[in-house]
């Protein structure tokens, strides 16, 4: 391919110098290591791009363009300016997988002008090419001819080279909690139709669509992840799929009036991101999406503290009768009903004495916080969309002594975590927001789990439409004013905004552990999530379910179960990193397995460094991480329904040191289906030169904790060579 | 008419005792004085009512019914219970036209049941019959078969007896600022089409519709006013008009998804109200709508203080270049732009020194407060609907020294009035609300003028749809938490909620004085408003424009003018009562007419008693009112384009007292068109026996201030006999 050879000859340089704006047909950009090349050109007035990896196109020539109600910004363009630059900086996140993140890219900003307009219109395409992928966005600078715009469509294409394998879920404007489909593009339609039985649509997007982050494995064995970064003041993006031509293009979430966004110049779209590698581990390690987000906006971040928590929560799922509601009187209205006068149902779990048991357990085992769901007025009359007030966020049930519990928890060195279920009534949540946060401050809370179950109020909105995307950010920013950390559930899936607003610690925004009681998560589910959902930010997956048999609270289904081994639940604490991580099972279940629970107690929630050792989407992940505040390393490995042998080289360890490793492995007879609770624990010594082969059971796992040892502590332990 | 004779024979009693629920065909209710009779019956399963006045039907048999998406509540009913009661209580409003208001009615509650349903459904029609009119509503008690409901339609009819005269404006979901149409029903369509040129639709309701309060004069000379009371958690009502059959029926404001309301049982509709009399003065004096609202919900109302105010406002309308905006840089964004760095336009009026001039003037003349519009960031980039943040409510422009002005005003004994223009972005206003009110408290403000210009965000809503109706109440209630009084502009027209939330002092919600700079208000406009808009509550009409010639700020129209004489502007302070009343003209204009301004300085804004002396909608109003806190009486009289002689009998005055009356009258040569500023002032003595005939010029007025005199003060003054 002659054209590409020319480009490669220039290495990381740019082919711009010889071209004048007017005659310029192509504008090319290389990644710092030269592996990726981005080419932007205007063909008969229409902007388009192509992306190459190691000399081969991986995104075929793809259209760019925006269509506004007031202006068609998709054709009649000429290139009137080209600017290029490079950037290389290492920054320190408040928390995360790495203490230091390198943000290193070459940038191209191409100014496109519609010169035939009476007042010429200008759009800038800004592209940043990293070693691990591409980000580009549309920028609309201040100009005479446009000010307010309503988005009709974004035409951005991602044209694939063949019938690649997708790891995907169907497009929906309100939910991301689907089971994943793994299939060639040509088969995703029928496969998703089958998978939808596990979780039905809430607001299906028209046509054949998939959600992002979309993970792709090409027919050539390349790995591609398509997503967006910094979703601010814009609609969330789905992808339309042409399963005959393998062309994808942007599908913006409309509001319910059919408008896809309201813009004012100057403005820009989120970054459209394409992570690329021939090694799946690179996709997991990529920090491209964080890098494309703005730096932290808070001057002081000392109040943002990663934490592990337990909660009065799981016991409402597992069919033993626990309820969020205080009463069964289904006509109680928060703020209207006097809850002290209605009869309690006797199965309400968020009551003072029970919460104290959790506090005691958390205190005893060094768990930072206890979440309590069902503490506040409103759960009797569950609804969403149908009424303007569902919950009060400053009214505890009569059996929840908020002041007494604050004192009790403080004395035990444990924080309580607040819960704000909004029933998707975002407007009422905003109505109560200041009072809600002030109530938290007044009662010693510093973190809140928010929830958006149901259809959105304002009724013009979807979970992923523009107004809601701004709502979530508003909540995070306002929370920061009160020193509050956010763990949001059912919000739009993340796009790396936790870099900018690091108190937005984690989100759910995918099919979490709770679904194990509702038909289950497939054994490969958590081998896909880190390649998809987690690229946007941490997930509050709620791992650590040791008792894998249970019922479902909703309709009395009896034989629900976790689709992993016990050890895999432990490994998820490492493979699904989050600065706010739940040990989700009941204290009584942890008490039954104290030696295994020891790992959950020890595993950090914030990391200095991470090494992805083995990875294949849908199959397996093995990762080693170094704790941020101690000389300790942790490994998590998981596999899908197939047993496998993890092959771990410890060469990530520092030279000359020995570590005592506690290996938590599936028992030889372990199997998620037939014998999930079989595990074995052994203690060995490892060093940089060690290698380990360890079998993982079907849907099994492996968890290892390593602390530096010395001659006395390693004495008598076998060293792995 | 035999049937009616039977009813009249029973006088004020009820015809219920002899009827059993099952056989009952008709249920009748009389007003305390027997003049009105209400008849509710179920005809072939359909509920209907008839209203009689002095033996004649004034509302012909009219259908009742609600249609929900989940349940048709309009037919298949039988009457299963009937309850009747009487009520007579006198209550004291926090402010108003009267110190004491008698709430005296007979009530009928008819339970309708759909027995054929598997789970029978129940609706209660509750009717209250007063001497001055009828109120009825639908109540949906808690029941097995229904909980959440979405309103498809309300079928309530108001079937009129002939081709009566309407004083009306066309139906629109977003605005009430139309010029009134006065025409027989059969002609309103063409007349409204003509009138719409003065103010175009914002969101026209489909079909031939009119707004309420709707004033009607029957072909027999009866006066009828149709409106609603206590619009809470329900859509605002327009009326569909059949101009052939003279049938009206309810037209609820939908949201933009087409839903007319979201209800949960127990709930009820607002009261549908019909004020009736053969004397137009009774319509003005009627307190029926306040009576049908709930009592005040605040324990302490001592902080609610009626007030007169001036404002940095009118000078932005009258074409002398004043702007709300600090700068002409139309791309400044509040919260983003550093306003200290952008160039001021030099025509910004809300600047510290200028505001001090207002404070000085207000202090000198005993005006309670000064409103300042254009004090805060956001006016450069006026828009509505198009973006999520227009204004900041805690960010003054660089030239507005909020702290210094607070001190300055306090030293002068003057309050500053806050201004919150929301650009109809109710959701962002709620987002900022607590901070905005706290900012007011921190800076000594106790009242705010709110504005809702433009299309509503949340984008699913109209100004009069259910969510917004609850929004206004939320703002009023939250304001009360901060001790703040509200004067809302462009909100839904009022329905007497100021009884329940008396800090919601006044609203605009009609075509106010500002329109004199935008094509003008017709000379009869203010003779119609008290029969229509004012039945819901006080209006911030902004009277008192002395300089009647001006330009229009918007497009440079030069020859705008006030369509009244100067004296009529004074009289409006009495004929348009409001506890928050603006003296709207510039200080410099008041300085030119100090003797006339004296009346505005003296006229109270809160009243002990009111006597409507003369009234005819569209023609004239004469009213006398007693000040609440002093032995002083004030009279206002206005006329339409026709000159007339007001005939005033002072028999409302107490026995045996003499009052010194200052009479402000149109000059003999006054005429709104040719000589509006001609006036005469004379001082006389009046007593209970006095009678006065005083000519009012075309669109002229009359204003009288009366204080008790004694021998020394009345000496030398002529006494009117």
mmCIF file with all atom_site columns, C-alpha atoms in Angstrom, chain B residues 301-450:
data_model
loop_
_atom_site.group_PDB
_atom_site.id
_atom_site.type_symbol
_atom_site.label_atom_id
_atom_site.label_alt_id
_atom_site.label_comp_id
_atom_site.label_asym_id
_atom_site.label_entity_id
_atom_site.label_seq_id
_atom_site.pdbx_PDB_ins_code
_atom_site.Cartn_x
_atom_site.Cartn_y
_atom_site.Cartn_z
_atom_site.occupancy
_atom_site.B_iso_or_equiv
_atom_site.pdbx_formal_charge
_atom_site.auth_seq_id
_atom_site.auth_comp_id
_atom_site.auth_asym_id
_atom_site.auth_atom_id
_atom_site.pdbx_PDB_model_num
ATOM 1   C CA . UNK B 1 301 ? -47.452 35.482 58.639 1.00 0.00 ? 301 UNK B CA 1
ATOM 2   C CA . UNK B 1 302 ? -46.053 38.528 60.386 1.00 0.00 ? 302 UNK B CA 1
ATOM 3   C CA . UNK B 1 303 ? -43.243 38.718 57.835 1.00 0.00 ? 303 UNK B CA 1
ATOM 4   C CA . UNK B 1 304 ? -45.676 39.134 54.964 1.00 0.00 ? 304 UNK B CA 1
ATOM 5   C CA . UNK B 1 305 ? -45.908 42.863 54.407 1.00 0.00 ? 305 UNK B CA 1
ATOM 6   C CA . UNK B 1 306 ? -47.908 44.546 51.654 1.00 0.00 ? 306 UNK B CA 1
ATOM 7   C CA . UNK B 1 307 ? -45.827 47.181 49.965 1.00 0.00 ? 307 UNK B CA 1
ATOM 8   C CA . UNK B 1 308 ? -45.635 49.840 47.337 1.00 0.00 ? 308 UNK B CA 1
ATOM 9   C CA . UNK B 1 309 ? -42.558 49.902 45.182 1.00 0.00 ? 309 UNK B CA 1
ATOM 10  C CA . UNK B 1 310 ? -40.805 51.671 42.380 1.00 0.00 ? 310 UNK B CA 1
ATOM 11  C CA . UNK B 1 311 ? -38.230 50.195 40.120 1.00 0.00 ? 311 UNK B CA 1
ATOM 12  C CA . UNK B 1 312 ? -35.381 50.349 37.693 1.00 0.00 ? 312 UNK B CA 1
ATOM 13  C CA . UNK B 1 313 ? -37.651 48.888 35.062 1.00 0.00 ? 313 UNK B CA 1
ATOM 14  C CA . UNK B 1 314 ? -39.844 51.270 33.061 1.00 0.00 ? 314 UNK B CA 1
ATOM 15  C CA . UNK B 1 315 ? -36.862 53.122 31.723 1.00 0.00 ? 315 UNK B CA 1
ATOM 16  C CA . UNK B 1 316 ? -35.831 49.957 29.868 1.00 0.00 ? 316 UNK B CA 1
ATOM 17  C CA . UNK B 1 317 ? -39.198 50.024 28.025 1.00 0.00 ? 317 UNK B CA 1
ATOM 18  C CA . UNK B 1 318 ? -39.545 53.583 26.904 1.00 0.00 ? 318 UNK B CA 1
ATOM 19  C CA . UNK B 1 319 ? -37.000 53.825 24.185 1.00 0.00 ? 319 UNK B CA 1
ATOM 20  C CA . UNK B 1 320 ? -34.361 55.935 25.863 1.00 0.00 ? 320 UNK B CA 1
ATOM 21  C CA . UNK B 1 321 ? -31.709 53.298 25.448 1.00 0.00 ? 321 UNK B CA 1
ATOM 22  C CA . UNK B 1 322 ? -31.695 51.719 28.869 1.00 0.00 ? 322 UNK B CA 1
ATOM 23  C CA . UNK B 1 323 ? -30.781 48.045 28.920 1.00 0.00 ? 323 UNK B CA 1
ATOM 24  C CA . UNK B 1 324 ? -31.066 45.184 31.347 1.00 0.00 ? 324 UNK B CA 1
ATOM 25  C CA . UNK B 1 325 ? -27.748 43.942 29.990 1.00 0.00 ? 325 UNK B CA 1
ATOM 26  C CA . UNK B 1 326 ? -24.435 45.168 31.292 1.00 0.00 ? 326 UNK B CA 1
ATOM 27  C CA . UNK B 1 327 ? -22.679 44.691 27.980 1.00 0.00 ? 327 UNK B CA 1
ATOM 28  C CA . UNK B 1 328 ? -23.529 44.417 24.322 1.00 0.00 ? 328 UNK B CA 1
ATOM 29  C CA . UNK B 1 329 ? -21.288 41.419 23.873 1.00 0.00 ? 329 UNK B CA 1
ATOM 30  C CA . UNK B 1 330 ? -23.973 38.984 23.027 1.00 0.00 ? 330 UNK B CA 1
ATOM 31  C CA . UNK B 1 331 ? -21.924 35.901 23.667 1.00 0.00 ? 331 UNK B CA 1
ATOM 32  C CA . UNK B 1 332 ? -21.332 36.396 27.354 1.00 0.00 ? 332 UNK B CA 1
ATOM 33  C CA . UNK B 1 333 ? -22.403 33.370 29.337 1.00 0.00 ? 333 UNK B CA 1
ATOM 34  C CA . UNK B 1 334 ? -23.260 33.649 33.029 1.00 0.00 ? 334 UNK B CA 1
ATOM 35  C CA . UNK B 1 335 ? -20.960 31.589 35.174 1.00 0.00 ? 335 UNK B CA 1
ATOM 36  C CA . UNK B 1 336 ? -18.508 31.261 32.292 1.00 0.00 ? 336 UNK B CA 1
ATOM 37  C CA . UNK B 1 337 ? -17.725 34.776 31.166 1.00 0.00 ? 337 UNK B CA 1
ATOM 38  C CA . UNK B 1 338 ? -15.725 37.013 33.458 1.00 0.00 ? 338 UNK B CA 1
ATOM 39  C CA . UNK B 1 339 ? -17.997 40.040 33.358 1.00 0.00 ? 339 UNK B CA 1
ATOM 40  C CA . UNK B 1 340 ? -15.348 42.287 34.794 1.00 0.00 ? 340 UNK B CA 1
ATOM 41  C CA . UNK B 1 341 ? -13.389 41.692 31.617 1.00 0.00 ? 341 UNK B CA 1
ATOM 42  C CA . UNK B 1 342 ? -16.069 42.551 29.082 1.00 0.00 ? 342 UNK B CA 1
ATOM 43  C CA . UNK B 1 343 ? -16.794 46.060 27.999 1.00 0.00 ? 343 UNK B CA 1
ATOM 44  C CA . UNK B 1 344 ? -19.884 47.633 29.542 1.00 0.00 ? 344 UNK B CA 1
ATOM 45  C CA . UNK B 1 345 ? -22.326 49.131 27.084 1.00 0.00 ? 345 UNK B CA 1
ATOM 46  C CA . UNK B 1 346 ? -22.749 52.331 29.068 1.00 0.00 ? 346 UNK B CA 1
ATOM 47  C CA . UNK B 1 347 ? -26.518 52.043 28.972 1.00 0.00 ? 347 UNK B CA 1
ATOM 48  C CA . UNK B 1 348 ? -26.939 49.541 31.765 1.00 0.00 ? 348 UNK B CA 1
ATOM 49  C CA . UNK B 1 349 ? -29.386 50.993 34.283 1.00 0.00 ? 349 UNK B CA 1
ATOM 50  C CA . UNK B 1 350 ? -29.064 48.673 37.269 1.00 0.00 ? 350 UNK B CA 1
ATOM 51  C CA . UNK B 1 351 ? -25.847 50.294 38.378 1.00 0.00 ? 351 UNK B CA 1
ATOM 52  C CA . UNK B 1 352 ? -25.138 51.319 41.905 1.00 0.00 ? 352 UNK B CA 1
ATOM 53  C CA . UNK B 1 353 ? -25.327 55.080 41.562 1.00 0.00 ? 353 UNK B CA 1
ATOM 54  C CA . UNK B 1 354 ? -28.536 54.999 39.595 1.00 0.00 ? 354 UNK B CA 1
ATOM 55  C CA . UNK B 1 355 ? -30.166 52.611 42.051 1.00 0.00 ? 355 UNK B CA 1
ATOM 56  C CA . UNK B 1 356 ? -29.210 55.003 44.830 1.00 0.00 ? 356 UNK B CA 1
ATOM 57  C CA . UNK B 1 357 ? -31.186 57.722 43.083 1.00 0.00 ? 357 UNK B CA 1
ATOM 58  C CA . UNK B 1 358 ? -34.230 55.481 43.238 1.00 0.00 ? 358 UNK B CA 1
ATOM 59  C CA . UNK B 1 359 ? -33.570 54.682 46.855 1.00 0.00 ? 359 UNK B CA 1
ATOM 60  C CA . UNK B 1 360 ? -33.279 58.372 47.633 1.00 0.00 ? 360 UNK B CA 1
ATOM 61  C CA . UNK B 1 361 ? -36.528 59.131 45.857 1.00 0.00 ? 361 UNK B CA 1
ATOM 62  C CA . UNK B 1 362 ? -38.375 56.223 47.451 1.00 0.00 ? 362 UNK B CA 1
ATOM 63  C CA . UNK B 1 363 ? -37.117 57.217 50.871 1.00 0.00 ? 363 UNK B CA 1
ATOM 64  C CA . UNK B 1 364 ? -38.138 60.829 50.385 1.00 0.00 ? 364 UNK B CA 1
ATOM 65  C CA . UNK B 1 365 ? -41.645 59.871 49.281 1.00 0.00 ? 365 UNK B CA 1
ATOM 66  C CA . UNK B 1 366 ? -42.363 56.969 51.590 1.00 0.00 ? 366 UNK B CA 1
ATOM 67  C CA . UNK B 1 367 ? -42.267 54.275 48.928 1.00 0.00 ? 367 UNK B CA 1
ATOM 68  C CA . UNK B 1 368 ? -41.475 50.975 50.620 1.00 0.00 ? 368 UNK B CA 1
ATOM 69  C CA . UNK B 1 369 ? -39.196 49.310 48.128 1.00 0.00 ? 369 UNK B CA 1
ATOM 70  C CA . UNK B 1 370 ? -37.180 49.578 44.952 1.00 0.00 ? 370 UNK B CA 1
ATOM 71  C CA . UNK B 1 371 ? -37.136 46.805 42.370 1.00 0.00 ? 371 UNK B CA 1
ATOM 72  C CA . UNK B 1 372 ? -33.962 46.510 40.326 1.00 0.00 ? 372 UNK B CA 1
ATOM 73  C CA . UNK B 1 373 ? -34.077 44.569 37.066 1.00 0.00 ? 373 UNK B CA 1
ATOM 74  C CA . UNK B 1 374 ? -30.923 43.733 35.165 1.00 0.00 ? 374 UNK B CA 1
ATOM 75  C CA . UNK B 1 375 ? -28.762 43.405 38.307 1.00 0.00 ? 375 UNK B CA 1
ATOM 76  C CA . UNK B 1 376 ? -27.517 39.896 37.622 1.00 0.00 ? 376 UNK B CA 1
ATOM 77  C CA . UNK B 1 377 ? -25.459 38.014 35.074 1.00 0.00 ? 377 UNK B CA 1
ATOM 78  C CA . UNK B 1 378 ? -27.206 36.692 32.012 1.00 0.00 ? 378 UNK B CA 1
ATOM 79  C CA . UNK B 1 379 ? -28.978 39.495 30.186 1.00 0.00 ? 379 UNK B CA 1
ATOM 80  C CA . UNK B 1 380 ? -26.445 39.842 27.373 1.00 0.00 ? 380 UNK B CA 1
ATOM 81  C CA . UNK B 1 381 ? -27.515 36.643 25.818 1.00 0.00 ? 381 UNK B CA 1
ATOM 82  C CA . UNK B 1 382 ? -31.254 36.667 26.105 1.00 0.00 ? 382 UNK B CA 1
ATOM 83  C CA . UNK B 1 383 ? -32.835 33.452 25.130 1.00 0.00 ? 383 UNK B CA 1
ATOM 84  C CA . UNK B 1 384 ? -35.272 30.999 26.421 1.00 0.00 ? 384 UNK B CA 1
ATOM 85  C CA . UNK B 1 385 ? -35.748 27.310 25.801 1.00 0.00 ? 385 UNK B CA 1
ATOM 86  C CA . UNK B 1 386 ? -32.505 27.060 23.903 1.00 0.00 ? 386 UNK B CA 1
ATOM 87  C CA . UNK B 1 387 ? -30.042 26.525 26.709 1.00 0.00 ? 387 UNK B CA 1
ATOM 88  C CA . UNK B 1 388 ? -29.933 25.206 30.185 1.00 0.00 ? 388 UNK B CA 1
ATOM 89  C CA . UNK B 1 389 ? -28.619 28.221 32.007 1.00 0.00 ? 389 UNK B CA 1
ATOM 90  C CA . UNK B 1 390 ? -29.629 31.751 31.251 1.00 0.00 ? 390 UNK B CA 1
ATOM 91  C CA . UNK B 1 391 ? -29.274 33.630 34.515 1.00 0.00 ? 391 UNK B CA 1
ATOM 92  C CA . UNK B 1 392 ? -27.384 33.380 37.730 1.00 0.00 ? 392 UNK B CA 1
ATOM 93  C CA . UNK B 1 393 ? -29.312 34.510 40.764 1.00 0.00 ? 393 UNK B CA 1
ATOM 94  C CA . UNK B 1 394 ? -26.368 35.120 43.002 1.00 0.00 ? 394 UNK B CA 1
ATOM 95  C CA . UNK B 1 395 ? -24.026 36.916 40.630 1.00 0.00 ? 395 UNK B CA 1
ATOM 96  C CA . UNK B 1 396 ? -24.445 40.689 40.397 1.00 0.00 ? 396 UNK B CA 1
ATOM 97  C CA . UNK B 1 397 ? -23.020 42.596 37.471 1.00 0.00 ? 397 UNK B CA 1
ATOM 98  C CA . UNK B 1 398 ? -19.730 44.340 38.249 1.00 0.00 ? 398 UNK B CA 1
ATOM 99  C CA . UNK B 1 399 ? -21.452 47.728 38.493 1.00 0.00 ? 399 UNK B CA 1
ATOM 100 C CA . UNK B 1 400 ? -24.089 46.570 40.964 1.00 0.00 ? 400 UNK B CA 1
ATOM 101 C CA . UNK B 1 401 ? -22.749 46.734 44.522 1.00 0.00 ? 401 UNK B CA 1
ATOM 102 C CA . UNK B 1 402 ? -25.204 44.458 46.236 1.00 0.00 ? 402 UNK B CA 1
ATOM 103 C CA . UNK B 1 403 ? -23.669 44.787 49.683 1.00 0.00 ? 403 UNK B CA 1
ATOM 104 C CA . UNK B 1 404 ? -23.215 48.535 49.504 1.00 0.00 ? 404 UNK B CA 1
ATOM 105 C CA . UNK B 1 405 ? -26.747 49.030 48.247 1.00 0.00 ? 405 UNK B CA 1
ATOM 106 C CA . UNK B 1 406 ? -28.176 46.880 50.974 1.00 0.00 ? 406 UNK B CA 1
ATOM 107 C CA . UNK B 1 407 ? -26.539 49.142 53.524 1.00 0.00 ? 407 UNK B CA 1
ATOM 108 C CA . UNK B 1 408 ? -27.535 52.287 51.679 1.00 0.00 ? 408 UNK B CA 1
ATOM 109 C CA . UNK B 1 409 ? -31.166 51.231 51.363 1.00 0.00 ? 409 UNK B CA 1
ATOM 110 C CA . UNK B 1 410 ? -31.355 50.093 54.972 1.00 0.00 ? 410 UNK B CA 1
ATOM 111 C CA . UNK B 1 411 ? -30.036 53.453 56.126 1.00 0.00 ? 411 UNK B CA 1
ATOM 112 C CA . UNK B 1 412 ? -32.774 55.128 54.129 1.00 0.00 ? 412 UNK B CA 1
ATOM 113 C CA . UNK B 1 413 ? -35.515 52.836 55.403 1.00 0.00 ? 413 UNK B CA 1
ATOM 114 C CA . UNK B 1 414 ? -36.129 51.353 51.993 1.00 0.00 ? 414 UNK B CA 1
ATOM 115 C CA . UNK B 1 415 ? -36.122 47.692 50.959 1.00 0.00 ? 415 UNK B CA 1
ATOM 116 C CA . UNK B 1 416 ? -34.662 46.497 47.706 1.00 0.00 ? 416 UNK B CA 1
ATOM 117 C CA . UNK B 1 417 ? -36.828 44.103 45.728 1.00 0.00 ? 417 UNK B CA 1
ATOM 118 C CA . UNK B 1 418 ? -35.055 41.183 44.085 1.00 0.00 ? 418 UNK B CA 1
ATOM 119 C CA . UNK B 1 419 ? -35.626 40.178 40.502 1.00 0.00 ? 419 UNK B CA 1
ATOM 120 C CA . UNK B 1 420 ? -35.399 36.602 39.224 1.00 0.00 ? 420 UNK B CA 1
ATOM 121 C CA . UNK B 1 421 ? -36.038 36.397 35.529 1.00 0.00 ? 421 UNK B CA 1
ATOM 122 C CA . UNK B 1 422 ? -35.930 32.686 34.729 1.00 0.00 ? 422 UNK B CA 1
ATOM 123 C CA . UNK B 1 423 ? -36.441 32.906 30.953 1.00 0.00 ? 423 UNK B CA 1
ATOM 124 C CA . UNK B 1 424 ? -39.037 30.205 31.641 1.00 0.00 ? 424 UNK B CA 1
ATOM 125 C CA . UNK B 1 425 ? -36.316 27.767 32.594 1.00 0.00 ? 425 UNK B CA 1
ATOM 126 C CA . UNK B 1 426 ? -38.148 26.517 35.636 1.00 0.00 ? 426 UNK B CA 1
ATOM 127 C CA . UNK B 1 427 ? -35.864 23.552 36.088 1.00 0.00 ? 427 UNK B CA 1
ATOM 128 C CA . UNK B 1 428 ? -32.775 25.706 36.278 1.00 0.00 ? 428 UNK B CA 1
ATOM 129 C CA . UNK B 1 429 ? -34.563 28.084 38.617 1.00 0.00 ? 429 UNK B CA 1
ATOM 130 C CA . UNK B 1 430 ? -35.308 25.195 40.927 1.00 0.00 ? 430 UNK B CA 1
ATOM 131 C CA . UNK B 1 431 ? -31.685 24.120 40.576 1.00 0.00 ? 431 UNK B CA 1
ATOM 132 C CA . UNK B 1 432 ? -30.594 27.502 41.869 1.00 0.00 ? 432 UNK B CA 1
ATOM 133 C CA . UNK B 1 433 ? -33.542 28.185 44.132 1.00 0.00 ? 433 UNK B CA 1
ATOM 134 C CA . UNK B 1 434 ? -32.109 27.560 47.565 1.00 0.00 ? 434 UNK B CA 1
ATOM 135 C CA . UNK B 1 435 ? -28.961 29.457 46.740 1.00 0.00 ? 435 UNK B CA 1
ATOM 136 C CA . UNK B 1 436 ? -31.006 32.284 45.258 1.00 0.00 ? 436 UNK B CA 1
ATOM 137 C CA . UNK B 1 437 ? -33.188 32.653 48.333 1.00 0.00 ? 437 UNK B CA 1
ATOM 138 C CA . UNK B 1 438 ? -30.249 32.330 50.683 1.00 0.00 ? 438 UNK B CA 1
ATOM 139 C CA . UNK B 1 439 ? -28.520 35.044 48.703 1.00 0.00 ? 439 UNK B CA 1
ATOM 140 C CA . UNK B 1 440 ? -31.574 37.235 49.199 1.00 0.00 ? 440 UNK B CA 1
ATOM 141 C CA . UNK B 1 441 ? -31.633 36.600 52.928 1.00 0.00 ? 441 UNK B CA 1
ATOM 142 C CA . UNK B 1 442 ? -27.912 37.298 53.141 1.00 0.00 ? 442 UNK B CA 1
ATOM 143 C CA . UNK B 1 443 ? -28.419 40.639 51.425 1.00 0.00 ? 443 UNK B CA 1
ATOM 144 C CA . UNK B 1 444 ? -31.561 41.855 53.140 1.00 0.00 ? 444 UNK B CA 1
ATOM 145 C CA . UNK B 1 445 ? -34.133 41.193 50.404 1.00 0.00 ? 445 UNK B CA 1
ATOM 146 C CA . UNK B 1 446 ? -37.605 40.053 51.458 1.00 0.00 ? 446 UNK B CA 1
ATOM 147 C CA . UNK B 1 447 ? -39.460 40.106 48.136 1.00 0.00 ? 447 UNK B CA 1
ATOM 148 C CA . UNK B 1 448 ? -38.768 38.957 44.619 1.00 0.00 ? 448 UNK B CA 1
ATOM 149 C CA . UNK B 1 449 ? -40.355 39.564 41.268 1.00 0.00 ? 449 UNK B CA 1
ATOM 150 C CA . UNK B 1 450 ? -40.062 36.341 39.283 1.00 0.00 ? 450 UNK B CA 1
#
